[in-house]
Short mmCIF file of C-alpha atoms and ligand atoms in Angstrom, two decimals:
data_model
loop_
_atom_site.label_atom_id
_atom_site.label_comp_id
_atom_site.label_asym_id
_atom_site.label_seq_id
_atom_site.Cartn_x
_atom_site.Cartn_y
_atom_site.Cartn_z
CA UNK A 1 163.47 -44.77 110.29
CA UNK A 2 166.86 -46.19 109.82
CA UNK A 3 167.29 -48.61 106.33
CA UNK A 4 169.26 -51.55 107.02
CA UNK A 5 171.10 -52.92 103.49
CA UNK A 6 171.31 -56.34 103.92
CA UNK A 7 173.20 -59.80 102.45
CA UNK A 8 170.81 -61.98 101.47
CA UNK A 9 171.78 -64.57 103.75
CA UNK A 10 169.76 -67.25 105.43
CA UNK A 11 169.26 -65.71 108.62
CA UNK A 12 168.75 -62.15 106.86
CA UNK A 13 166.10 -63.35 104.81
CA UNK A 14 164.73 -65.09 108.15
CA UNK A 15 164.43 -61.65 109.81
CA UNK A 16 162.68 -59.67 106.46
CA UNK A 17 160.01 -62.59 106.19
CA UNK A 18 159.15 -62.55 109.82
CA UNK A 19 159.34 -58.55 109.66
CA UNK A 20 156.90 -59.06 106.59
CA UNK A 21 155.12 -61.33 108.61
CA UNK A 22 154.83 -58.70 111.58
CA UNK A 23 152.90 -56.21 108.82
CA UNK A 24 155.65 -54.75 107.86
CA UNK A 25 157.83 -53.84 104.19
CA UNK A 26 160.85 -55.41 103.13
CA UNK A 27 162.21 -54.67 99.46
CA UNK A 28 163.65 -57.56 98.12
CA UNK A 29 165.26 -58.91 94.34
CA UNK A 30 163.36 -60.29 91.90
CA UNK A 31 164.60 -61.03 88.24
CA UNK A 32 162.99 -58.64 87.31
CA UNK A 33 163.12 -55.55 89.01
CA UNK A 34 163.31 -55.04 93.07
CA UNK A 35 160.13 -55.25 95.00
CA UNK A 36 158.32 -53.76 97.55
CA UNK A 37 156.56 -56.34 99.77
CA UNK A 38 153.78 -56.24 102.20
CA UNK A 39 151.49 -59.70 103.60
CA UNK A 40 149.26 -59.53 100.65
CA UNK A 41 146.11 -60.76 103.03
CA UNK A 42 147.12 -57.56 104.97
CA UNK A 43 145.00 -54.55 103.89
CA UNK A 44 146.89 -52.10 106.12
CA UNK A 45 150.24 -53.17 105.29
CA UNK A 46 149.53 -53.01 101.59
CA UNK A 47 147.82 -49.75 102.38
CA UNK A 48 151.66 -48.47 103.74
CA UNK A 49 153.19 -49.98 100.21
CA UNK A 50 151.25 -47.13 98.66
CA UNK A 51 152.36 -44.53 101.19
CA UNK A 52 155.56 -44.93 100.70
CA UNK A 53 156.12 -45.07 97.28
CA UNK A 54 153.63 -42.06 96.57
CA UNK A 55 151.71 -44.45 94.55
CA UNK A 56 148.12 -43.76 93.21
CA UNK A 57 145.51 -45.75 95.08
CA UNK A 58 143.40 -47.07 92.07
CA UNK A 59 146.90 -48.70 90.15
CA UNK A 60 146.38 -52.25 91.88
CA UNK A 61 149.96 -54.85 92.85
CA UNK A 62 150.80 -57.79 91.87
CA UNK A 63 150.66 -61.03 93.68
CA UNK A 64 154.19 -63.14 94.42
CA UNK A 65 154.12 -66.81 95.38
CA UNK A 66 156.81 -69.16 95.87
CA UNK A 67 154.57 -72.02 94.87
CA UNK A 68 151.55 -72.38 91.91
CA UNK A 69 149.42 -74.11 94.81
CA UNK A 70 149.59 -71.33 96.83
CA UNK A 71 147.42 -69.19 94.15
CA UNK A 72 144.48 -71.48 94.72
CA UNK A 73 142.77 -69.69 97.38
CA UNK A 74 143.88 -66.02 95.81
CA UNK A 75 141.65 -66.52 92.61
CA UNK A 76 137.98 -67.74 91.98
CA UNK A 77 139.23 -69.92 89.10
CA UNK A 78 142.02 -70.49 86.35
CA UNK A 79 141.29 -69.82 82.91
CA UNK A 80 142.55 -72.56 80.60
CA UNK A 81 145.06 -70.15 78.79
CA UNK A 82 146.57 -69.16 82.05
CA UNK A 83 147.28 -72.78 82.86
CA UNK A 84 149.28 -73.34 79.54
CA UNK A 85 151.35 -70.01 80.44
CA UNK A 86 151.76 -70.54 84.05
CA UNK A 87 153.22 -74.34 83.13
CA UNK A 88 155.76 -73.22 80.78
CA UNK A 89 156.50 -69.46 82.26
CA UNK A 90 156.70 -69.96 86.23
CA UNK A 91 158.86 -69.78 87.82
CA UNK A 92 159.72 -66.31 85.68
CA UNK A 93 159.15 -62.42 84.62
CA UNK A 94 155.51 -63.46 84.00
CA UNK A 95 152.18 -61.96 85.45
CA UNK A 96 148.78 -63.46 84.79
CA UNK A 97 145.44 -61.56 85.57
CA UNK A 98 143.06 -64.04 87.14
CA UNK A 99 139.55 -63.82 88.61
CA UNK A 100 140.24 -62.73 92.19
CA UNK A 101 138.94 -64.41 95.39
CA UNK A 102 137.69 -62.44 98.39
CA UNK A 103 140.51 -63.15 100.34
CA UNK A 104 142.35 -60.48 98.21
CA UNK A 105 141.71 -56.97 100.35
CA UNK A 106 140.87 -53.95 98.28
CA UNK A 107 144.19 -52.46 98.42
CA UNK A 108 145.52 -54.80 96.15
CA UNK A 109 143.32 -55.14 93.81
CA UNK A 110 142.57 -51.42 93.68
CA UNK A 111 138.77 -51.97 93.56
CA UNK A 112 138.88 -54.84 90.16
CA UNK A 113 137.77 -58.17 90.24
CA UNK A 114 140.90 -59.64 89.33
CA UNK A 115 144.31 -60.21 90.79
CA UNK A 116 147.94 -60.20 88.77
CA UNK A 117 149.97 -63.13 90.09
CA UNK A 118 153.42 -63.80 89.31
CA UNK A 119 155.85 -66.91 90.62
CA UNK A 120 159.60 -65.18 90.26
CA UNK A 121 162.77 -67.59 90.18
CA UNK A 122 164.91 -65.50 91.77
CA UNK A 123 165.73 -67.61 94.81
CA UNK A 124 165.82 -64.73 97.18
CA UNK A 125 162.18 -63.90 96.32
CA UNK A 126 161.17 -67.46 96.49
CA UNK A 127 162.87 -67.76 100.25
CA UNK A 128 161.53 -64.76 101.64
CA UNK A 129 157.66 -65.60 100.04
CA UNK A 130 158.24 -69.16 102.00
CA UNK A 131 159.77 -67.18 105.15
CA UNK A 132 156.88 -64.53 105.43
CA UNK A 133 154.33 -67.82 105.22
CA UNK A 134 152.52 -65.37 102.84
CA UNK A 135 151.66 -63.83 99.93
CA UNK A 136 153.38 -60.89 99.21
CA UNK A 137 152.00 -58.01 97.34
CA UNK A 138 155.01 -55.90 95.69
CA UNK A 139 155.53 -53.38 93.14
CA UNK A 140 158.36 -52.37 92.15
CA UNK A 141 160.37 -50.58 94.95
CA UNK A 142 160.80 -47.29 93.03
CA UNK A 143 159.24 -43.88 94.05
CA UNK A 144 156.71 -43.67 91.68
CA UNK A 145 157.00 -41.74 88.26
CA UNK A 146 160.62 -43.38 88.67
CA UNK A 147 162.50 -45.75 87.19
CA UNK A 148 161.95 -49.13 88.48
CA UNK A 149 165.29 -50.12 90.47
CA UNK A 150 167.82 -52.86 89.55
CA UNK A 151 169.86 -52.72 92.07
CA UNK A 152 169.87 -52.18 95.87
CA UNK A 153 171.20 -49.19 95.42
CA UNK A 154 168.81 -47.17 93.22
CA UNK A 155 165.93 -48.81 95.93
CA UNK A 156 168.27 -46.84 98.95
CA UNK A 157 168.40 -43.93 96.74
CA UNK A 158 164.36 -44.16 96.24
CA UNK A 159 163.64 -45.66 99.73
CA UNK A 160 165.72 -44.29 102.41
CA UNK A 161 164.24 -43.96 105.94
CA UNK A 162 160.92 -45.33 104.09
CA UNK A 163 160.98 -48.78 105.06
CA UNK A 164 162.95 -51.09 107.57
CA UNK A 165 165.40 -53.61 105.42
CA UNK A 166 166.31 -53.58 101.89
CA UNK A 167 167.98 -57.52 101.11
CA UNK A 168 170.57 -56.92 98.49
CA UNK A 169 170.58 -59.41 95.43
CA UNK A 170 173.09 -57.90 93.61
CA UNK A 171 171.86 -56.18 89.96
CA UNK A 172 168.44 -57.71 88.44
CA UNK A 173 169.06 -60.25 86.02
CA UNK A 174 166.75 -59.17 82.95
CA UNK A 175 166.55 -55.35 84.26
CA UNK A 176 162.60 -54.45 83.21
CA UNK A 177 159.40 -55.67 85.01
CA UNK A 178 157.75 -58.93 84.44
CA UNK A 179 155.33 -59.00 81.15
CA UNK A 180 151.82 -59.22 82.30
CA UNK A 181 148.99 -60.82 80.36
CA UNK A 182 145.55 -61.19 80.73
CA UNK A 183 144.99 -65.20 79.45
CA UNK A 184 140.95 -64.98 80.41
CA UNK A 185 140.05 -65.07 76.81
CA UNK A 186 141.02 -67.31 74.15
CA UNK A 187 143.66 -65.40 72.56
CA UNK A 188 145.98 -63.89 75.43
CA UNK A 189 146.54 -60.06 75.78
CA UNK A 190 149.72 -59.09 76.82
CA UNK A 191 149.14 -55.75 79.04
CA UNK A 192 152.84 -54.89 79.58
CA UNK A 193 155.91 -56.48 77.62
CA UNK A 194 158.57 -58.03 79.57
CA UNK A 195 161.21 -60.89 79.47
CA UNK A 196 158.55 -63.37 78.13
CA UNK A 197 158.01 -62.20 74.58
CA UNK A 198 155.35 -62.26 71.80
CA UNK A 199 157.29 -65.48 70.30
CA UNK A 200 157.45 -66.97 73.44
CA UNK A 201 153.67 -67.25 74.37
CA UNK A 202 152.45 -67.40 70.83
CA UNK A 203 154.76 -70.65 70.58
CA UNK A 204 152.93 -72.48 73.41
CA UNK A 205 149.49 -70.61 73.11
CA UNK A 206 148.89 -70.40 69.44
CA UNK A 207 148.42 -67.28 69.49
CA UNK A 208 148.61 -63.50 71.10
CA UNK A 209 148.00 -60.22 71.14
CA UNK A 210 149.33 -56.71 72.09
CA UNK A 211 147.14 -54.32 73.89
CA UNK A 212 146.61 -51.02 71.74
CA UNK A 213 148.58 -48.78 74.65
CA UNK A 214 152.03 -50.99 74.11
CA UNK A 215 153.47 -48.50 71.52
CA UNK A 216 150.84 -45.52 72.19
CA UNK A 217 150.17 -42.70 74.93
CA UNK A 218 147.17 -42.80 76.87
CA UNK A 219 144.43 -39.99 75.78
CA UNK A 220 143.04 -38.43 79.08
CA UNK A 221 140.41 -39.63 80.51
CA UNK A 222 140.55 -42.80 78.03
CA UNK A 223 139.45 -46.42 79.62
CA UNK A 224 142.71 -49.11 80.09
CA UNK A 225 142.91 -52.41 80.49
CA UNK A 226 146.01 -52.34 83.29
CA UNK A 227 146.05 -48.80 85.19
CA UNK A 228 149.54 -48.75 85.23
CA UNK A 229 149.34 -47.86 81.78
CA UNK A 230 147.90 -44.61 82.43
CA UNK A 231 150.40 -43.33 84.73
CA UNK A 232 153.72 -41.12 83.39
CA UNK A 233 156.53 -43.60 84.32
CA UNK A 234 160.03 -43.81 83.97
CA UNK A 235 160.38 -40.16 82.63
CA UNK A 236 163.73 -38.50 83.45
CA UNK A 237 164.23 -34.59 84.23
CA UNK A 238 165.68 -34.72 80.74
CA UNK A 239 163.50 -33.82 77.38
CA UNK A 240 163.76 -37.15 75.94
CA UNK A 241 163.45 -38.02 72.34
CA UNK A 242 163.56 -41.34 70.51
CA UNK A 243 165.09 -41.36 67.36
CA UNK A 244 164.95 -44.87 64.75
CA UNK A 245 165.54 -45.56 61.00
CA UNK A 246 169.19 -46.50 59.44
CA UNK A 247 171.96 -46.05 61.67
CA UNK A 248 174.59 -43.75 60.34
CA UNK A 249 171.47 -41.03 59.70
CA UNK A 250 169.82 -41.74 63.19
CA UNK A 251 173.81 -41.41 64.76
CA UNK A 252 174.19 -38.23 62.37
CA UNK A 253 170.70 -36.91 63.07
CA UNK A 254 171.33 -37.08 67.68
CA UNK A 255 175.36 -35.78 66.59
CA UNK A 256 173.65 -32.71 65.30
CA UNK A 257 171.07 -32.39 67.90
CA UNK A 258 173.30 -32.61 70.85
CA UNK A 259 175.73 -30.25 69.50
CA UNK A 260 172.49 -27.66 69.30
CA UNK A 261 171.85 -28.35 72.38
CA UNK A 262 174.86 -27.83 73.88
CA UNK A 263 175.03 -24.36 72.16
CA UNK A 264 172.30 -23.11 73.37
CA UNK A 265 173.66 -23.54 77.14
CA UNK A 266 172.02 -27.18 77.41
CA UNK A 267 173.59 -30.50 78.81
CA UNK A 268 172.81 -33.17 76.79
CA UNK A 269 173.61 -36.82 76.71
CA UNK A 270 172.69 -39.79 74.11
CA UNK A 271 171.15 -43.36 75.31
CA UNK A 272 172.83 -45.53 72.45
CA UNK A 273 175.17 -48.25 71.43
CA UNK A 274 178.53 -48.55 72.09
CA UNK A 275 179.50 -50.02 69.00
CA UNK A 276 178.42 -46.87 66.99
CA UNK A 277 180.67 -43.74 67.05
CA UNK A 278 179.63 -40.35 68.78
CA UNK A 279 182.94 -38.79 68.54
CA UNK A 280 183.72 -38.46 72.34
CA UNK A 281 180.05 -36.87 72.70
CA UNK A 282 178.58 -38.20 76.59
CA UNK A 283 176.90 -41.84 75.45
CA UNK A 284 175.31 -44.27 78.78
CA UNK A 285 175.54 -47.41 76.66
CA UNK A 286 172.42 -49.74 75.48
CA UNK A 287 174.94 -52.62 74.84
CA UNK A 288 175.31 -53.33 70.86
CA UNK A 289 172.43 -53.80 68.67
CA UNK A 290 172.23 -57.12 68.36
CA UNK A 291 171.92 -58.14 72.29
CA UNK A 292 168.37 -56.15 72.85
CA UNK A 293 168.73 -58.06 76.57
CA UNK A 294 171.71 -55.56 76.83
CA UNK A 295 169.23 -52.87 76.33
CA UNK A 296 167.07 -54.44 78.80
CA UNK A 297 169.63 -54.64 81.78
CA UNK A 298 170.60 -51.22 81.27
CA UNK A 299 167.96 -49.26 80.32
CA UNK A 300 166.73 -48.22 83.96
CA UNK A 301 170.07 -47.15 85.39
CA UNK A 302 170.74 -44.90 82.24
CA UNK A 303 167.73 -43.34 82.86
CA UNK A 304 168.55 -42.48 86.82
CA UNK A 305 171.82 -41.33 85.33
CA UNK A 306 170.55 -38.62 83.12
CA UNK A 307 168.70 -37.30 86.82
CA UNK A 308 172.19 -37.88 88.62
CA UNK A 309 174.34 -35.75 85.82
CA UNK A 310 171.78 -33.43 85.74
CA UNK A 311 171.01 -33.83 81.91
CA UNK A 312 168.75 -31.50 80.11
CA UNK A 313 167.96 -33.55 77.41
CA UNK A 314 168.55 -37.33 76.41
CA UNK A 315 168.70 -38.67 72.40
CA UNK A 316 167.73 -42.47 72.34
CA UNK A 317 168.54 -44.62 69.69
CA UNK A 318 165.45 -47.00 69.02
CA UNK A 319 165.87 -50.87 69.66
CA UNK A 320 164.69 -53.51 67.73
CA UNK A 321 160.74 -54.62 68.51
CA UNK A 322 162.00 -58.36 67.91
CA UNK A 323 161.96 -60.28 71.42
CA UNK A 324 162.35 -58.32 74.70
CA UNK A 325 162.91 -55.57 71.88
CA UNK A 326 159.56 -54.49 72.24
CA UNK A 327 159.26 -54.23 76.12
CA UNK A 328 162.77 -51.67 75.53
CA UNK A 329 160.59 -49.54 73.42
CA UNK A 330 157.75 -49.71 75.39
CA UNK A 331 159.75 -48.53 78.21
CA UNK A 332 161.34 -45.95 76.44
CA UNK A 333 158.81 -45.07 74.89
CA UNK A 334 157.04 -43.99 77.83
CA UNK A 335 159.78 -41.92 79.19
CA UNK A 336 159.53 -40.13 76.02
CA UNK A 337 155.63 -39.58 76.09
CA UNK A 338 156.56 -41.48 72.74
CA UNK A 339 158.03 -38.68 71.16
CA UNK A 340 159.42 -41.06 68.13
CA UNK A 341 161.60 -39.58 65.28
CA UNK A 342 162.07 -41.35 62.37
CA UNK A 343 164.88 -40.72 59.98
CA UNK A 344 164.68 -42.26 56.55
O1 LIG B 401 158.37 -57.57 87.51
C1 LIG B 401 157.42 -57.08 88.12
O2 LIG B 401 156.25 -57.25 87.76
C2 LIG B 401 157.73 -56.24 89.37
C3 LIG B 401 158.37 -57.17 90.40
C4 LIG B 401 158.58 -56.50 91.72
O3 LIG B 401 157.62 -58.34 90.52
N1 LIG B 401 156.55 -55.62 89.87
C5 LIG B 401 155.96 -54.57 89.22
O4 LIG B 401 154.86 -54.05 89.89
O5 LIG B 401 156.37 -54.11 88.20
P1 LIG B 401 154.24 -52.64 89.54
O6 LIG B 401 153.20 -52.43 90.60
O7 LIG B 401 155.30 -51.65 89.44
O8 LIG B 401 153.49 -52.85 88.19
C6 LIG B 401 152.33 -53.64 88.15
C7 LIG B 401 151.61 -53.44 86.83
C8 LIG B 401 150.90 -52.11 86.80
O9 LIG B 401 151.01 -51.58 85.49
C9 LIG B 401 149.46 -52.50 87.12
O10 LIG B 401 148.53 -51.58 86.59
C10 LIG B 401 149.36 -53.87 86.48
O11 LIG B 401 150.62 -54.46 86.67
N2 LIG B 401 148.36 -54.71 87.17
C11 LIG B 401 148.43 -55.22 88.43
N3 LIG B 401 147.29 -55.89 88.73
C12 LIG B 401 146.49 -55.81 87.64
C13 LIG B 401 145.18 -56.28 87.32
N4 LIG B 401 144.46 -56.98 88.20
N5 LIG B 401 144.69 -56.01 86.10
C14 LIG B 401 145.40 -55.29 85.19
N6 LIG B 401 146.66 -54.81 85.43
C15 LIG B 401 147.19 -55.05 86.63
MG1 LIG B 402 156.26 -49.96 88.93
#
């Protein structure tokens, strides 16, 4: 199969909702991260999602809509949490479990009783969800154990001769998936940091809080909340290591290390900001401390870097938890196997 690259362009995004329509996938940008989307209604197309991303059958997708009326017949109910959320937070990066209907087929829901939803604002996403007259179930168009992709070009790289069209929205505006939280209860959970943050919902909600698996590997065979969780993501070929504390002994501490490394025959590079001074040592830039949305936009594409230069291993300076901080970390984190240093 040949992948068409295409302009996202009235009449392009015509074509990928009526090929979505037809059953088939169309990867598309979200503010996020770019999706993979399938009719959601469609059992066998969503079935073809996992196929060609190599994805495990029992991590279930997330729900877009263009509209919040159009979740109505998707779940059995809306908790009253979700309804605060979903009126300040949609359109946005945000993903709410809800009680699923049985018009969701198994494939999406990987065999739980609820459904993740999300209402994105990138325009592109919202035309081709009204286009396809449909639901549309879409992770995020990586291989997985990759990187989610940011830009068209890391979905080609991940998706060629996979799937039909890829529309391209230029680079993803916050850079890291969409924070999901599970508002059922009274307090709501968030499952998976993102571009809404703690402060964010806790302003509007009263309160939140932060599943144990946020900052903290998985223990095999342990029960999670969010399957995704359990799943090796993100990780490079590289050894990575995270390294945080005060920043002349953290920039010190990865000087030394890579210099070891690079004795011994390796090819390392760092993951750190570009206002602090390697001395001409290989550095794929997190933006400046300060900015942790930098981080954010960025984070993904180092990552695929360090596979594309071949690196053997990769020193990260830690980010901030404050804000979209902690979805950085989280993120990092994981493509560590949280292998966190701390220098005092
Ligand atoms: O920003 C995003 O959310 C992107 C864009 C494309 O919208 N999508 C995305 O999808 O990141 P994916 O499939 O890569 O990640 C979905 C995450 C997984 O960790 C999955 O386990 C969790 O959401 N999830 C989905 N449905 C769930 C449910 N019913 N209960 C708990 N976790 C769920
Ligand atoms: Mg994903």
């Amino acid at each position: 199969m040949d992948t068409k690259v295409l302009k996202p362009t009235e009449e392009n995004i015509r074509y990928a909702g009526s090929l979505i329509a037809a059953g088939q996938l169309v990867a598309f940008p979200t503010e996020t991260v770019y999706g993979l989307g399938a009719d959601a209604r469609n059992g066998a197309a969503v079935a073809s999602i996992f196929r060609a991303k190599g994805r495990p059958g029992d991590n279930p997708l997330i729900v877009h809509v263009s509209e919040s009326g159009e979740i109505l017949p998707l779940v059995s109910g809306i908790p009253a949490q979700a309804r605060i959320l979903m009126e300040h937070f949609w359109p946005g990066p945000m993903t709410l479990i809800f009680p699923r209907s049985d018009r969701i087929p198994d494939e999406v829901s990987a065999g739980l009783d609820t459904v993740g939803i999300r209402m994105p604002s990138n325009p592109v996403a919202r035309e081709l969800i009204r286009r396809s007259g449909c639901p549309i179930a879409a992770p995020s168009a990586n291989r997985s154990g990759r990187p989610s992709p940011t830009t068209a070009a890391h979905v080609y790289e991940d998706m060629n001769g996979r799937i039909p069209v890829i529309l391209d929205g230029g680079p993803c505006e916050v850079g890291l998936e969409s924070t999901v939280i599970d508002a059922r209860g009274p307090v709501p959970v968030i499952l998976r940091p993102g571009g809404i943050t703690p402060e964010m919902i806790r302003a509007v909600a009263g309160d939140v809080r932060l599943d144990e698996h946020i900052m903290a590997p998985v223990a095999e065979g342990e029960r999670v909340r969010s399957p995704g969780m359990k799943y090796r993501h993100y990780a490079p070929e590289a050894r990575t290591v995270i390294f945080e504390g005060t920043p002349e002994k953290v920039i010190a501490e990865i000087c030394r290390r890579y210099d070891a490394e690079q004795a011994a025959g390796g090819f390392p590079a760092i993951l750190g900001f570009e206002t602090h001074d390697y001395g001409g040592r290989r550095v794929l830039s997190l933006g400046v401390p300060e900015h942790p949305d930098e981080a954010a936009g960025r984070l993904f594409a180092a990552l695929r870097e360090l596979d594309t230069e071949k690196r053997t291993l990769a020193l990260c300076e830690a980010v901030s938890l404050e804000g979209i901080g902690l979805a950085v970390m989280n993120r990092m984190g994981r493509a560590a196997a949280f292998d966190i240093i701390r220098i005092e």
